[in-house]
mmCIF file of C-alpha atoms in Angstrom:
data_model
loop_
_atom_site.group_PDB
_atom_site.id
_atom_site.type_symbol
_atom_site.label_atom_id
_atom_site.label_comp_id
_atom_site.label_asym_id
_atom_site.label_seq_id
_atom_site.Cartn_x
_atom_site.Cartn_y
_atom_site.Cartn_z
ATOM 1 C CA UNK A 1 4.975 0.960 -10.793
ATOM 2 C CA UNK A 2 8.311 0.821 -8.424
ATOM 3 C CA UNK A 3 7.327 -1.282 -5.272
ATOM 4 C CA UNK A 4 9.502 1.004 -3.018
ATOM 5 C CA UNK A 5 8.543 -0.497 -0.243
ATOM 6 C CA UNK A 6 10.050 -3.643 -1.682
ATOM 7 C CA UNK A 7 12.865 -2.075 -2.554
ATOM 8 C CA UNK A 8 13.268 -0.798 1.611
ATOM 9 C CA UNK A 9 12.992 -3.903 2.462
ATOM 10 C CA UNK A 10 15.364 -5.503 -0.072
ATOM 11 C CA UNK A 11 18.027 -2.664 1.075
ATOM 12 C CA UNK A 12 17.589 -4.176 4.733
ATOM 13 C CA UNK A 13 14.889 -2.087 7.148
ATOM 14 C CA UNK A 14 12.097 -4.562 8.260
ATOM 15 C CA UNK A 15 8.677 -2.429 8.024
ATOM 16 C CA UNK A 16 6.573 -2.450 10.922
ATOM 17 C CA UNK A 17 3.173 -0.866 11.334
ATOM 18 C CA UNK A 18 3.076 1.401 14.484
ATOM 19 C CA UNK A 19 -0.728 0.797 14.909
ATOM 20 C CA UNK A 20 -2.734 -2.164 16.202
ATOM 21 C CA UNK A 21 -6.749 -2.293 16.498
ATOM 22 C CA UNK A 22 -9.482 -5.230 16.812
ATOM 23 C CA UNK A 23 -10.957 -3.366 14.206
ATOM 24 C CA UNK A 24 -7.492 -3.948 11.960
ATOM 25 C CA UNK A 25 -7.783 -7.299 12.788
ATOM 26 C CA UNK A 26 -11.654 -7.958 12.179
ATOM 27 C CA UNK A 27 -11.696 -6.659 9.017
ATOM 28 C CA UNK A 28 -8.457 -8.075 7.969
ATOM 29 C CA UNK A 29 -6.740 -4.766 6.750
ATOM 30 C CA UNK A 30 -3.602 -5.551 8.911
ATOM 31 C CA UNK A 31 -3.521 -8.667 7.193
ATOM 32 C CA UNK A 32 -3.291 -6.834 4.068
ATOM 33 C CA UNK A 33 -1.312 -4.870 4.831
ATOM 34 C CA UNK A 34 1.031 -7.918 5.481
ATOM 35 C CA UNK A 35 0.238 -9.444 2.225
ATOM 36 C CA UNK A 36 0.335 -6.283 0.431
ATOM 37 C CA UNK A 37 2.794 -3.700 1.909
ATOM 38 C CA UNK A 38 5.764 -6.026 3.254
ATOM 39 C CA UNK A 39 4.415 -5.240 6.775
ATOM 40 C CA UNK A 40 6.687 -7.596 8.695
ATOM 41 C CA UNK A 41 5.725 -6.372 12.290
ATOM 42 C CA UNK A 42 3.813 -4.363 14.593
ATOM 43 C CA UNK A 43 4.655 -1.840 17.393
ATOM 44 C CA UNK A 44 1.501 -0.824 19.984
ATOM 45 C CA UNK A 45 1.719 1.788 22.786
ATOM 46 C CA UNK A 46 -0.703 3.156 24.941
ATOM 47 C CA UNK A 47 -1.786 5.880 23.504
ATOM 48 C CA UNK A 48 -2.566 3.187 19.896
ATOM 49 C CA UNK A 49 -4.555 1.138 22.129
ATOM 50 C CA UNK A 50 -6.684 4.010 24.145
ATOM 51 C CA UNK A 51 -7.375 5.290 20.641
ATOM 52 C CA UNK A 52 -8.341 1.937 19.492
ATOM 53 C CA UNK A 53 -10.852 0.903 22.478
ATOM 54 C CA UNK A 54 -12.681 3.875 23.088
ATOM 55 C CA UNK A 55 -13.418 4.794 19.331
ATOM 56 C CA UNK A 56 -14.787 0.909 17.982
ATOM 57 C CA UNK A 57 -17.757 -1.086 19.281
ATOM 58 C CA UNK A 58 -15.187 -3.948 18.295
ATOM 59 C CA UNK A 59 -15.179 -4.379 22.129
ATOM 60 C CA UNK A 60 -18.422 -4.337 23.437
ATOM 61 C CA UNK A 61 -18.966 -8.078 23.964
ATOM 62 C CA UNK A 62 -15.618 -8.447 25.289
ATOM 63 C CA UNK A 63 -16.350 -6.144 27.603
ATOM 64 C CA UNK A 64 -19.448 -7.262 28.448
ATOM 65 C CA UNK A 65 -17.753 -10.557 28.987
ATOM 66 C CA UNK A 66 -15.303 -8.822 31.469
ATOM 67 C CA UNK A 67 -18.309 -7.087 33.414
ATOM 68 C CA UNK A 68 -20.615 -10.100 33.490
ATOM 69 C CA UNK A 69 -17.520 -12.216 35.597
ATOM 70 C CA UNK A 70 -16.995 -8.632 37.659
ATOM 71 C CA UNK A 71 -13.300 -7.603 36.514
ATOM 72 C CA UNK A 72 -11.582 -4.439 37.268
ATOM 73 C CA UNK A 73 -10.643 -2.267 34.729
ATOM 74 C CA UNK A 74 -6.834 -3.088 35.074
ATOM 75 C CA UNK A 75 -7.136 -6.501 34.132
ATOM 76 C CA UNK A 76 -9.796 -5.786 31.551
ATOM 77 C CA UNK A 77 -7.562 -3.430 30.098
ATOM 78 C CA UNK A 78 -4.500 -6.303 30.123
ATOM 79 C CA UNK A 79 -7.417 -8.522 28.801
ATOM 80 C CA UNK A 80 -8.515 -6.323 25.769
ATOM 81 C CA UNK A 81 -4.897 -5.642 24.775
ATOM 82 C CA UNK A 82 -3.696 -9.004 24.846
ATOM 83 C CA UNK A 83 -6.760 -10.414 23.319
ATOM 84 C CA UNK A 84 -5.682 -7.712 20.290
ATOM 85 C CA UNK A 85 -1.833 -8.722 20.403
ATOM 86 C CA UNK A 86 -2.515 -12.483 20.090
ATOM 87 C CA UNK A 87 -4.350 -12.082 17.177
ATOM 88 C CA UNK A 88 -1.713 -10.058 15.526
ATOM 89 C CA UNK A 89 0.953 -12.621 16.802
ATOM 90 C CA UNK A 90 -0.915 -14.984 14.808
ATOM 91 C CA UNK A 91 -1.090 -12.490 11.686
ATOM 92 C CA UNK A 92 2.596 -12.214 11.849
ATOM 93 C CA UNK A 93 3.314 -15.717 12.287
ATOM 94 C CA UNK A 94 4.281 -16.487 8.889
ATOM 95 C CA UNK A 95 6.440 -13.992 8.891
ATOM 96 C CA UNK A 96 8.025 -14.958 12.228
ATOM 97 C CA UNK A 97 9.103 -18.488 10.951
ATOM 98 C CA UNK A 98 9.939 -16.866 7.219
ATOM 99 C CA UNK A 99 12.287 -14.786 8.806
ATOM 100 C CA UNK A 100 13.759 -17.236 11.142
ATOM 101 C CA UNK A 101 12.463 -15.004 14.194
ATOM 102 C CA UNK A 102 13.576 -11.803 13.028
ATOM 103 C CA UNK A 103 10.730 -10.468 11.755
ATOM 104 C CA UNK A 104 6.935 -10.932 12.712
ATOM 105 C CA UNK A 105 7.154 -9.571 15.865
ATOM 106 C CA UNK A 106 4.282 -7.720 17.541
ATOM 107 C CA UNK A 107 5.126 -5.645 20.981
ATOM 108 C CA UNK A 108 2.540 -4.880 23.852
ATOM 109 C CA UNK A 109 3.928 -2.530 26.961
ATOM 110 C CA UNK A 110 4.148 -3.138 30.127
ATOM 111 C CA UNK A 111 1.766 -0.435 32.241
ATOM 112 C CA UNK A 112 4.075 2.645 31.778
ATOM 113 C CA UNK A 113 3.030 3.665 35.397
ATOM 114 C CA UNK A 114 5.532 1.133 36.256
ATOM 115 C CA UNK A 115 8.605 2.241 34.595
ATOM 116 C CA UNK A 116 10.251 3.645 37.514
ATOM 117 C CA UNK A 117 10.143 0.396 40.018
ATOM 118 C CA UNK A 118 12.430 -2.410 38.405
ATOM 119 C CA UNK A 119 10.506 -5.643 40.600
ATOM 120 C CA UNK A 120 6.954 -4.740 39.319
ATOM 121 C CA UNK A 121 8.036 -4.293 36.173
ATOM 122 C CA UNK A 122 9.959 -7.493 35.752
ATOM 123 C CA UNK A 123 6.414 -9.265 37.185
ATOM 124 C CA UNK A 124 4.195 -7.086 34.582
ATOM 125 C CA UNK A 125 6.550 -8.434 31.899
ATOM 126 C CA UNK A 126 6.285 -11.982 33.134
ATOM 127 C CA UNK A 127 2.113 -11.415 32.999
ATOM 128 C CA UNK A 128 2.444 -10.567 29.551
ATOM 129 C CA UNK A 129 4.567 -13.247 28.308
ATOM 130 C CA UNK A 130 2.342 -15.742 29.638
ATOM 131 C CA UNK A 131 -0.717 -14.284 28.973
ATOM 132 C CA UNK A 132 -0.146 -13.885 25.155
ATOM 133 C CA UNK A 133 2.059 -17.308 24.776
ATOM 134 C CA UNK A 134 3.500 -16.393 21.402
ATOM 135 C CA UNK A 135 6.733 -16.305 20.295
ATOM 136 C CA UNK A 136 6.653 -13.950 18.675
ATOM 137 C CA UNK A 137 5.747 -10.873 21.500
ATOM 138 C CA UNK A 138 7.654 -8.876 22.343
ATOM 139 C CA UNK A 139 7.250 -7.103 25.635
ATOM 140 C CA UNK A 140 8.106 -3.338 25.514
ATOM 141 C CA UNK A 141 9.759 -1.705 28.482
ATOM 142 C CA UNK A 142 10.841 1.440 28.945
ATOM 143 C CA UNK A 143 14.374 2.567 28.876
ATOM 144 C CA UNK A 144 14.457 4.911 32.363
ATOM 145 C CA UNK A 145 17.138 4.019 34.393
ATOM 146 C CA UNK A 146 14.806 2.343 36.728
ATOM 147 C CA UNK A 147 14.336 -0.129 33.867
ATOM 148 C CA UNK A 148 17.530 -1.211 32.707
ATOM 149 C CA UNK A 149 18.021 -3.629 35.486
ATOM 150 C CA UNK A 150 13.997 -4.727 33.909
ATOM 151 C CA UNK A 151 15.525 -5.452 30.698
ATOM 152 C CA UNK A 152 18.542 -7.570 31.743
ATOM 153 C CA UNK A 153 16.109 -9.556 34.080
ATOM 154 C CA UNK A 154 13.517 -10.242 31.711
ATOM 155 C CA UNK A 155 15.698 -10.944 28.877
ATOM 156 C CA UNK A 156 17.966 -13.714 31.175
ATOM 157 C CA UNK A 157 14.277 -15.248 31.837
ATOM 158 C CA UNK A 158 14.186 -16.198 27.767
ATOM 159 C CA UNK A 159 11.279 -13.091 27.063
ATOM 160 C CA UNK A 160 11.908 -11.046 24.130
ATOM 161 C CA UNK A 161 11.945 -7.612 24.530
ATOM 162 C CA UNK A 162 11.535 -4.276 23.052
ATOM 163 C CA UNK A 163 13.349 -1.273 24.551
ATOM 164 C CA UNK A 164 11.202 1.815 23.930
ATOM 165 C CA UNK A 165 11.192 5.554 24.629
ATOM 166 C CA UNK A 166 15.010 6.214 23.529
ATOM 167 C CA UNK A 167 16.067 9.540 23.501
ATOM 168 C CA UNK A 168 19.842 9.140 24.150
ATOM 169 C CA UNK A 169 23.049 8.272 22.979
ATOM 170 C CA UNK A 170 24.322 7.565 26.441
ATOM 171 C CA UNK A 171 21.355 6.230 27.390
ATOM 172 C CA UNK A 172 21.257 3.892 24.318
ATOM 173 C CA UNK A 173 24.963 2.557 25.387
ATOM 174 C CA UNK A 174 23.645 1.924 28.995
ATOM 175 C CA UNK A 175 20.582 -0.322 26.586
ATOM 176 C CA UNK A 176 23.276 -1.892 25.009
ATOM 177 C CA UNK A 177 24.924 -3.059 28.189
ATOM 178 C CA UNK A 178 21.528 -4.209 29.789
ATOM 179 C CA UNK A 179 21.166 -6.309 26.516
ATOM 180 C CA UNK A 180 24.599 -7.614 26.704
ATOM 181 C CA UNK A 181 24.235 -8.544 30.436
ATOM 182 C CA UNK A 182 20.593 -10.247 29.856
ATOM 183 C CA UNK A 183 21.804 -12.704 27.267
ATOM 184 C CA UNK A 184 25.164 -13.309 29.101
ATOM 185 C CA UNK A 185 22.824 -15.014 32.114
ATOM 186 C CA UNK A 186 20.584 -16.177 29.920
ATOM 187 C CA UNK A 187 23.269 -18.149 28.093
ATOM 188 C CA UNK A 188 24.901 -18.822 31.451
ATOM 189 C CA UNK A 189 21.316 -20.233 32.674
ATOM 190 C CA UNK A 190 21.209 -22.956 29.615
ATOM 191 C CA UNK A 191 18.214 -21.014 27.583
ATOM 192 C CA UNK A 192 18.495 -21.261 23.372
ATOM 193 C CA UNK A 193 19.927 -17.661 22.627
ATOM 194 C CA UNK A 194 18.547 -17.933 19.010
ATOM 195 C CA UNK A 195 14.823 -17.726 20.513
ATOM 196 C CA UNK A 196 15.373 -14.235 22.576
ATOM 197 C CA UNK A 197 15.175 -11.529 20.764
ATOM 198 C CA UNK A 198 15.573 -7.768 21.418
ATOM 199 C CA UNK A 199 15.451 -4.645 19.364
ATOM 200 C CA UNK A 200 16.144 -0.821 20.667
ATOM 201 C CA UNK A 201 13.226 1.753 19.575
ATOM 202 C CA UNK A 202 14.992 5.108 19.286
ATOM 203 C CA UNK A 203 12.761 7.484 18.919
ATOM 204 C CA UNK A 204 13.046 10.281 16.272
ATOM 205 C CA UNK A 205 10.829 13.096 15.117
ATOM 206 C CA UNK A 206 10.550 13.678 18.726
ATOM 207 C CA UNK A 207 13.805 15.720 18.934
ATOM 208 C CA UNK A 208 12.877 17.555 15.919
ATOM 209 C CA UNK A 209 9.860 19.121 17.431
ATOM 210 C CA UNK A 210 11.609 19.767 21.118
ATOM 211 C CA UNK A 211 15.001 20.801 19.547
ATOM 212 C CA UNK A 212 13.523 23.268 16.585
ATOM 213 C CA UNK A 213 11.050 24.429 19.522
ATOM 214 C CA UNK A 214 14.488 25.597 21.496
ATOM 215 C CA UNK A 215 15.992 27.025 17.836
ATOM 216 C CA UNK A 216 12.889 29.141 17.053
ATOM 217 C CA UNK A 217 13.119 30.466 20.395
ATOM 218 C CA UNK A 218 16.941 31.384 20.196
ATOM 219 C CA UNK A 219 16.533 32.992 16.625
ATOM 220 C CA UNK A 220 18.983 33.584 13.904
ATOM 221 C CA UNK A 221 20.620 32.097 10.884
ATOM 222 C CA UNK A 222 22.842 30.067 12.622
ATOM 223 C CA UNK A 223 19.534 28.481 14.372
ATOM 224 C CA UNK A 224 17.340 28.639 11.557
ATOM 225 C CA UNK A 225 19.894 26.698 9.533
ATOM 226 C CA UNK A 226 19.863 23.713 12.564
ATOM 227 C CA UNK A 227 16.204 23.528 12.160
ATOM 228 C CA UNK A 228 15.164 19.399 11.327
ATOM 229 C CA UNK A 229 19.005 18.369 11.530
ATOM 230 C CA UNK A 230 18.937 16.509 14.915
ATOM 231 C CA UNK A 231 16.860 13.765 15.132
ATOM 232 C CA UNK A 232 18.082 12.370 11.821
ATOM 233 C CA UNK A 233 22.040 13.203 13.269
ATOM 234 C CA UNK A 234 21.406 11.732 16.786
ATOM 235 C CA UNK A 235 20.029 8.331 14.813
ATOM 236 C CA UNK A 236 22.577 7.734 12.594
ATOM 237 C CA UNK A 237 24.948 8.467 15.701
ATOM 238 C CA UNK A 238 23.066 5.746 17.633
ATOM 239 C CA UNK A 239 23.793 3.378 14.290
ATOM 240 C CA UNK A 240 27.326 4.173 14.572
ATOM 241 C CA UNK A 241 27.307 2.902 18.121
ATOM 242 C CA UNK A 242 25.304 -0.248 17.299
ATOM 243 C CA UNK A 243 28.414 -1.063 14.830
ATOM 244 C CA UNK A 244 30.852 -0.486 17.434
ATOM 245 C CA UNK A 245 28.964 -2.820 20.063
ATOM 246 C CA UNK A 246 28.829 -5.520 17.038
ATOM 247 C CA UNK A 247 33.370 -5.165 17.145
ATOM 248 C CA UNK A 248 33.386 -6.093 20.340
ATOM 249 C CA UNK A 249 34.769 -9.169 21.606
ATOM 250 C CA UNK A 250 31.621 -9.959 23.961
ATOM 251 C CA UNK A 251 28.937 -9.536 21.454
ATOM 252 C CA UNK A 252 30.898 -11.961 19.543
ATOM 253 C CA UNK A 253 30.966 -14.233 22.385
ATOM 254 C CA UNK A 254 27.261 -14.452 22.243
ATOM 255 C CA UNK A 255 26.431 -14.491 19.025
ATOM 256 C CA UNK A 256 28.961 -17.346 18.782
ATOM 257 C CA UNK A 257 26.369 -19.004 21.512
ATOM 258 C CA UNK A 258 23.812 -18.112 18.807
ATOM 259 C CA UNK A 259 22.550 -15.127 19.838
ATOM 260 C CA UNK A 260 21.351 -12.117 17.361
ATOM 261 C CA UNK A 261 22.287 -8.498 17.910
ATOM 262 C CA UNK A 262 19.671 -6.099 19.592
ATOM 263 C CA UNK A 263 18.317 -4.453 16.250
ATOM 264 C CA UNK A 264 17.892 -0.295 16.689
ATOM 265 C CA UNK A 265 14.499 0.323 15.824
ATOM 266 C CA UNK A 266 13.393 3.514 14.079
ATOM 267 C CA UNK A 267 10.003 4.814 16.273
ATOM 268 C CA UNK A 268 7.682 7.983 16.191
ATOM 269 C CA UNK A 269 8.774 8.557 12.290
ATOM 270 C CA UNK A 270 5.245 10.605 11.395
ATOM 271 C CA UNK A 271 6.569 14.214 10.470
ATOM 272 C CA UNK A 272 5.269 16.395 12.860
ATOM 273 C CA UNK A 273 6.357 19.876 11.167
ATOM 274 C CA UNK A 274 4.371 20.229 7.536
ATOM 275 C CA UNK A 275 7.528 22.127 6.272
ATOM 276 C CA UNK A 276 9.084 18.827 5.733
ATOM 277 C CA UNK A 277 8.878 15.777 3.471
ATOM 278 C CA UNK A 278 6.453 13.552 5.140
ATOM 279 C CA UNK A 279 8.967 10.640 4.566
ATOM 280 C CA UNK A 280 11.971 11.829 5.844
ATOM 281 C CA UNK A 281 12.452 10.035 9.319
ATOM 282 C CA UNK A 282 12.375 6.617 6.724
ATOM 283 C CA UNK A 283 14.397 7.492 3.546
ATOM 284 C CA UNK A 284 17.205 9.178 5.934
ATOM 285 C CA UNK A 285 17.608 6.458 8.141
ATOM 286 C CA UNK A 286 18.182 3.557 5.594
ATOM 287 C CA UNK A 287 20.572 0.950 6.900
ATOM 288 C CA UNK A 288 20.769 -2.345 6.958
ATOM 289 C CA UNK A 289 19.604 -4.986 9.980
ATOM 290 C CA UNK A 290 17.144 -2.036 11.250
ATOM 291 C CA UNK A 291 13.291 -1.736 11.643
ATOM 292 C CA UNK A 292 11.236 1.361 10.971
ATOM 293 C CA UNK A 293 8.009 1.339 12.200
ATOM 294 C CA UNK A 294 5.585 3.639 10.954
ATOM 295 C CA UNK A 295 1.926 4.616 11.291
ATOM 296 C CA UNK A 296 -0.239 4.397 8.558
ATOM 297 C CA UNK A 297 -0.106 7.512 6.706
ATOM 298 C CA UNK A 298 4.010 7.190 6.538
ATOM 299 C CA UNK A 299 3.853 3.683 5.029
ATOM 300 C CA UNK A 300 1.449 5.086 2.635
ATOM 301 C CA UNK A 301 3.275 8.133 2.102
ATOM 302 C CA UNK A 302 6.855 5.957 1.061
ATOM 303 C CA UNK A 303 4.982 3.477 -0.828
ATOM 304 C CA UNK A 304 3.632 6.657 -2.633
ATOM 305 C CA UNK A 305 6.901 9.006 -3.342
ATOM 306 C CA UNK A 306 9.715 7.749 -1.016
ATOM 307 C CA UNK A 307 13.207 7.529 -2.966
ATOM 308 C CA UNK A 308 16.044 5.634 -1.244
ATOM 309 C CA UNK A 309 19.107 7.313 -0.409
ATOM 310 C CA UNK A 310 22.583 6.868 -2.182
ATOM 311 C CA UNK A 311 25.365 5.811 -0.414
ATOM 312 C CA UNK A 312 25.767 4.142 2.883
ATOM 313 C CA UNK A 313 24.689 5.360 6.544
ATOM 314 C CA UNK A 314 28.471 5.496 7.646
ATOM 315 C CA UNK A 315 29.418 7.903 5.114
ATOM 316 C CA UNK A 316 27.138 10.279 6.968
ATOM 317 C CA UNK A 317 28.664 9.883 10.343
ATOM 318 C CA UNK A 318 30.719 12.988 10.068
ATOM 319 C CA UNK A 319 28.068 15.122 9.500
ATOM 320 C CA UNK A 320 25.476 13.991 11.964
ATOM 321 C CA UNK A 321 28.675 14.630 15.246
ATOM 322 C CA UNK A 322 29.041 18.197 13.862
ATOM 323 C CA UNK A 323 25.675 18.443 13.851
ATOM 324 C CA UNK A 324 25.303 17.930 17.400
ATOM 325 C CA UNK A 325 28.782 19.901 17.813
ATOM 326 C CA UNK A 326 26.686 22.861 16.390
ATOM 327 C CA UNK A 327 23.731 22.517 18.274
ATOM 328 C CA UNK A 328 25.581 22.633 21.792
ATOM 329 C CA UNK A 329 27.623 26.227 20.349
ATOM 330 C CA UNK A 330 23.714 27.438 19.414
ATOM 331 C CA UNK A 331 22.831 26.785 22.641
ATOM 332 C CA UNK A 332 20.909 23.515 23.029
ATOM 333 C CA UNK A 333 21.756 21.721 26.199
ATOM 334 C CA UNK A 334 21.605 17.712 24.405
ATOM 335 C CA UNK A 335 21.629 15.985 28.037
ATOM 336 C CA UNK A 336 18.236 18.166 28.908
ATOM 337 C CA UNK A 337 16.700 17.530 25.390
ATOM 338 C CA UNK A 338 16.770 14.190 25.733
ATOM 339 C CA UNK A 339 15.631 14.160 29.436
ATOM 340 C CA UNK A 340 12.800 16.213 29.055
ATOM 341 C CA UNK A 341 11.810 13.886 26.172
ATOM 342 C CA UNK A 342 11.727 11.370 28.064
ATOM 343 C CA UNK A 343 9.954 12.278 31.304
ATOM 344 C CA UNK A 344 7.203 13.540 28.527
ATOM 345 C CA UNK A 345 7.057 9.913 26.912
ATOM 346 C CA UNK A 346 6.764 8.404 30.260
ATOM 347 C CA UNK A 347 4.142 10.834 31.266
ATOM 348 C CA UNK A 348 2.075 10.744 27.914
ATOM 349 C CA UNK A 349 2.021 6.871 28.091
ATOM 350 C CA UNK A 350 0.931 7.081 31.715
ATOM 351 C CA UNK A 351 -1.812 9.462 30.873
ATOM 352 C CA UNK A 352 -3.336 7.476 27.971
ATOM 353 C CA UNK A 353 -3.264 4.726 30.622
ATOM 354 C CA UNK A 354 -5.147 6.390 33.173
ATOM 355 C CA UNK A 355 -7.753 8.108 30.886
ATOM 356 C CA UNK A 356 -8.719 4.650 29.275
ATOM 357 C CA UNK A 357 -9.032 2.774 32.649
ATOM 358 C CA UNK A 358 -11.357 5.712 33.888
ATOM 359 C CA UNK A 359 -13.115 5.039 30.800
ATOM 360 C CA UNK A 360 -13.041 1.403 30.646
ATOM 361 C CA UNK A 361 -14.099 1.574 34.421
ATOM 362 C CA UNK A 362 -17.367 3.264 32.867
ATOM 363 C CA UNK A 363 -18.279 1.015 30.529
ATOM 364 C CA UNK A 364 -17.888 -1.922 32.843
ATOM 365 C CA UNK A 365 -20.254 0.124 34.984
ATOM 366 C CA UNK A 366 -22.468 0.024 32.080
ATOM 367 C CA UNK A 367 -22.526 -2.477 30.972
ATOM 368 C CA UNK A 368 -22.884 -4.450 33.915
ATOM 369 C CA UNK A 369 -25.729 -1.772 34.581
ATOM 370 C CA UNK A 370 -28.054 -2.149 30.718
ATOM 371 C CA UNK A 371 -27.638 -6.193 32.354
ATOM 372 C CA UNK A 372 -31.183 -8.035 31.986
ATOM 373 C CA UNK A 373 -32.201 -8.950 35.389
ATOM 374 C CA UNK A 374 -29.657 -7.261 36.948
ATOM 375 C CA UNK A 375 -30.203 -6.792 41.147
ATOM 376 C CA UNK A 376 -29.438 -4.459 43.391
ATOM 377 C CA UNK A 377 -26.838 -5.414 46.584
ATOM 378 C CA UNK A 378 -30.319 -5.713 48.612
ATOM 379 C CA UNK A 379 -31.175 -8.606 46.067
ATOM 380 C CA UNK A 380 -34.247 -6.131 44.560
ATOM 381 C CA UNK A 381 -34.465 -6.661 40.834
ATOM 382 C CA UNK A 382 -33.169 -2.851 39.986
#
């Protein structure tokens, strides 16, 4: 049987899972998945790791650990998730020194509650770096305005970093400019360029579902036909503009110094609309020096039936900018696509945040409660 898997990786995207559990990692099926699927990384967000904690008993003696010594459920929760992410560092580790540091990586997020105040998310960031100690994390912060100042700062400091919740093109230059800045100092401040890495997670099925959502309300053929063309057209446009930023004279600078390019990285590529192939966010986004992470059921689905593209990504450049020409004469308003989308990231991340503290705040409770022997403030055995 074709390995196509091996074959996108041999034609230059790194595969990532976009899922991390204990119970993954207990059972050894992400390690599998290494040995067997040409994993090569992992992305987590909130939302993964709120799934993963309240639906396994994976975490009951940790937790029980955390309520015996009396901690709160914000550091429990940075306790869990870390505890999960270190383990998967150590997965990926072979494939972290195969790939010279390119590959292996495995991302946690700062609290998204932060991503809107620049100084507590620099200090979450710092937290995390320490409290994994790999070299291969990488610490995922949010691309709001708030946190592009975040990004330079952290990155000047030597941690690695993973831009998330991309939406836009302009926003993805301003990215690129953070990046630049952050390795600038960080060369400037003596630190070995070849050990920071970066990568930009644009996010794409996204803009499908907000943009067709827009479409279907307009009506018409000329709509109709627009239906599932902009997320793949506003990628490839963001590939074009990773090119550029490799022409220029100060990227060269750098990577002269040693350092390696900010990869673009290929997130939320699940199909959300059953009218199309459930590997299209992958097999249309081929290009070399990229990642695509994917959850489960993609990687299955392109190791199953995915075909790779003829032809090169650039070729396709025309075609995605009159896509985007035609959505703005249909009526779509781009800069408020991409805004909304990204208030709704912020705000989804932020809920799955608060909804597992509240419930990690119970089982503390709980736990702390079912305790042998356990007394009451008085000092009366309760």
């Amino acid at each position: 049987m074709t390995d196509t898997l091996a074959q996108l990786s041999e034609s230059g995207v790194s595969v990532w899972l976009d899922d991390l559990s204990r119970q993954r990692l207990v059972d050894g099926s992400l390690a599998r998945l290494v040995a067997e699927r040409h994993v090569v990384g992992v992305t987590t967000n909130p939302t993964i790791f709120a799934r993963a904690i309240e639906h396994s008993d994976c975490y009951d003696e940790q937790i029980t650990d955390l309520s015996l010594r009396g901690v709160g459920a914000e550091e429990a929760l940075r306790a869990l998730t870390t505890f999960d992410v270190r383990w998967a560092c150590d997965v990926l580790r072979p494939a972290y020194d195969a790939s010279g540091g390119v590959d292996g990586r495995v991302s946690i997020e700062v609290d998204p509650r932060l991503a809107h105040d620049t100084a507590r998310t620099v200090a979450e960031a710092r937290a995390l770096w320490w409290l994994v100690d790999r070299p291969n994390l990488f610490v995922k912060i949010p691309a709001a305005k708030q946190g592009l100042q975040a990004i330079s700062a952290c990155l000047a400091e030597g941690i690695s970093i993973n831009v998330t919740l991309l939406f836009s093109l302009e926003r993805y230059d301003a990215v690129t400019e953070a990046f630049l800045t952050g390795m600038e100092r960080a060369r400037d401040a003596g630190h070995d360029l070849a050990g920071i890495a970066s990568v930009a997670s644009f996010f794409v099925s996204r803009v499908d579902t907000e943009i067709d959502r827009r479409l279907d309300r307009t009506g018409g053929e000329k709509a109709a036909a627009l239906r599932g063309r902009a997320a793949i057209a506003n990628a490839r446009i963001a590939y074009e503009h990773y090119q550029r930023m490799l022409a220029t004279d100060r990227w060269q600078r750098l990577e002269g110094a040693g350092a390696r390019p900010q990869r673009l990285l290929w997130a939320s590529t699940g199909v959300k609309d059953p009218a199309y192939e459930d590997t299209r966010y992958v097999v249309d986004l081929v290009a070399p020096d990229v990642v695509s992470t994917m959850p489960e059921a993609t990687l299955s689905a392109f190791a199953d039936h995915g075909v790779l593209p003829p032809g090169h990504i650039r070729d396709t450049y025309g075609w995605a900018h009159q896509v985007l020409e035609d959505l703005a004469d249909a009526g779509v308003d781009y800069g408020d696509v991409v805004q909304v989308l990204e208030d709704q990231g912020v705000e989804t991340f932020d809920a799955s945040w608060d909804d597992l503290a509240g419930k990690l705040t119970a089982r503390l409770h709980a736990s702390t409660s079912a305790r042998p022997g356990r007394t009451d403030d008085s000092g009366e055995h309760a």
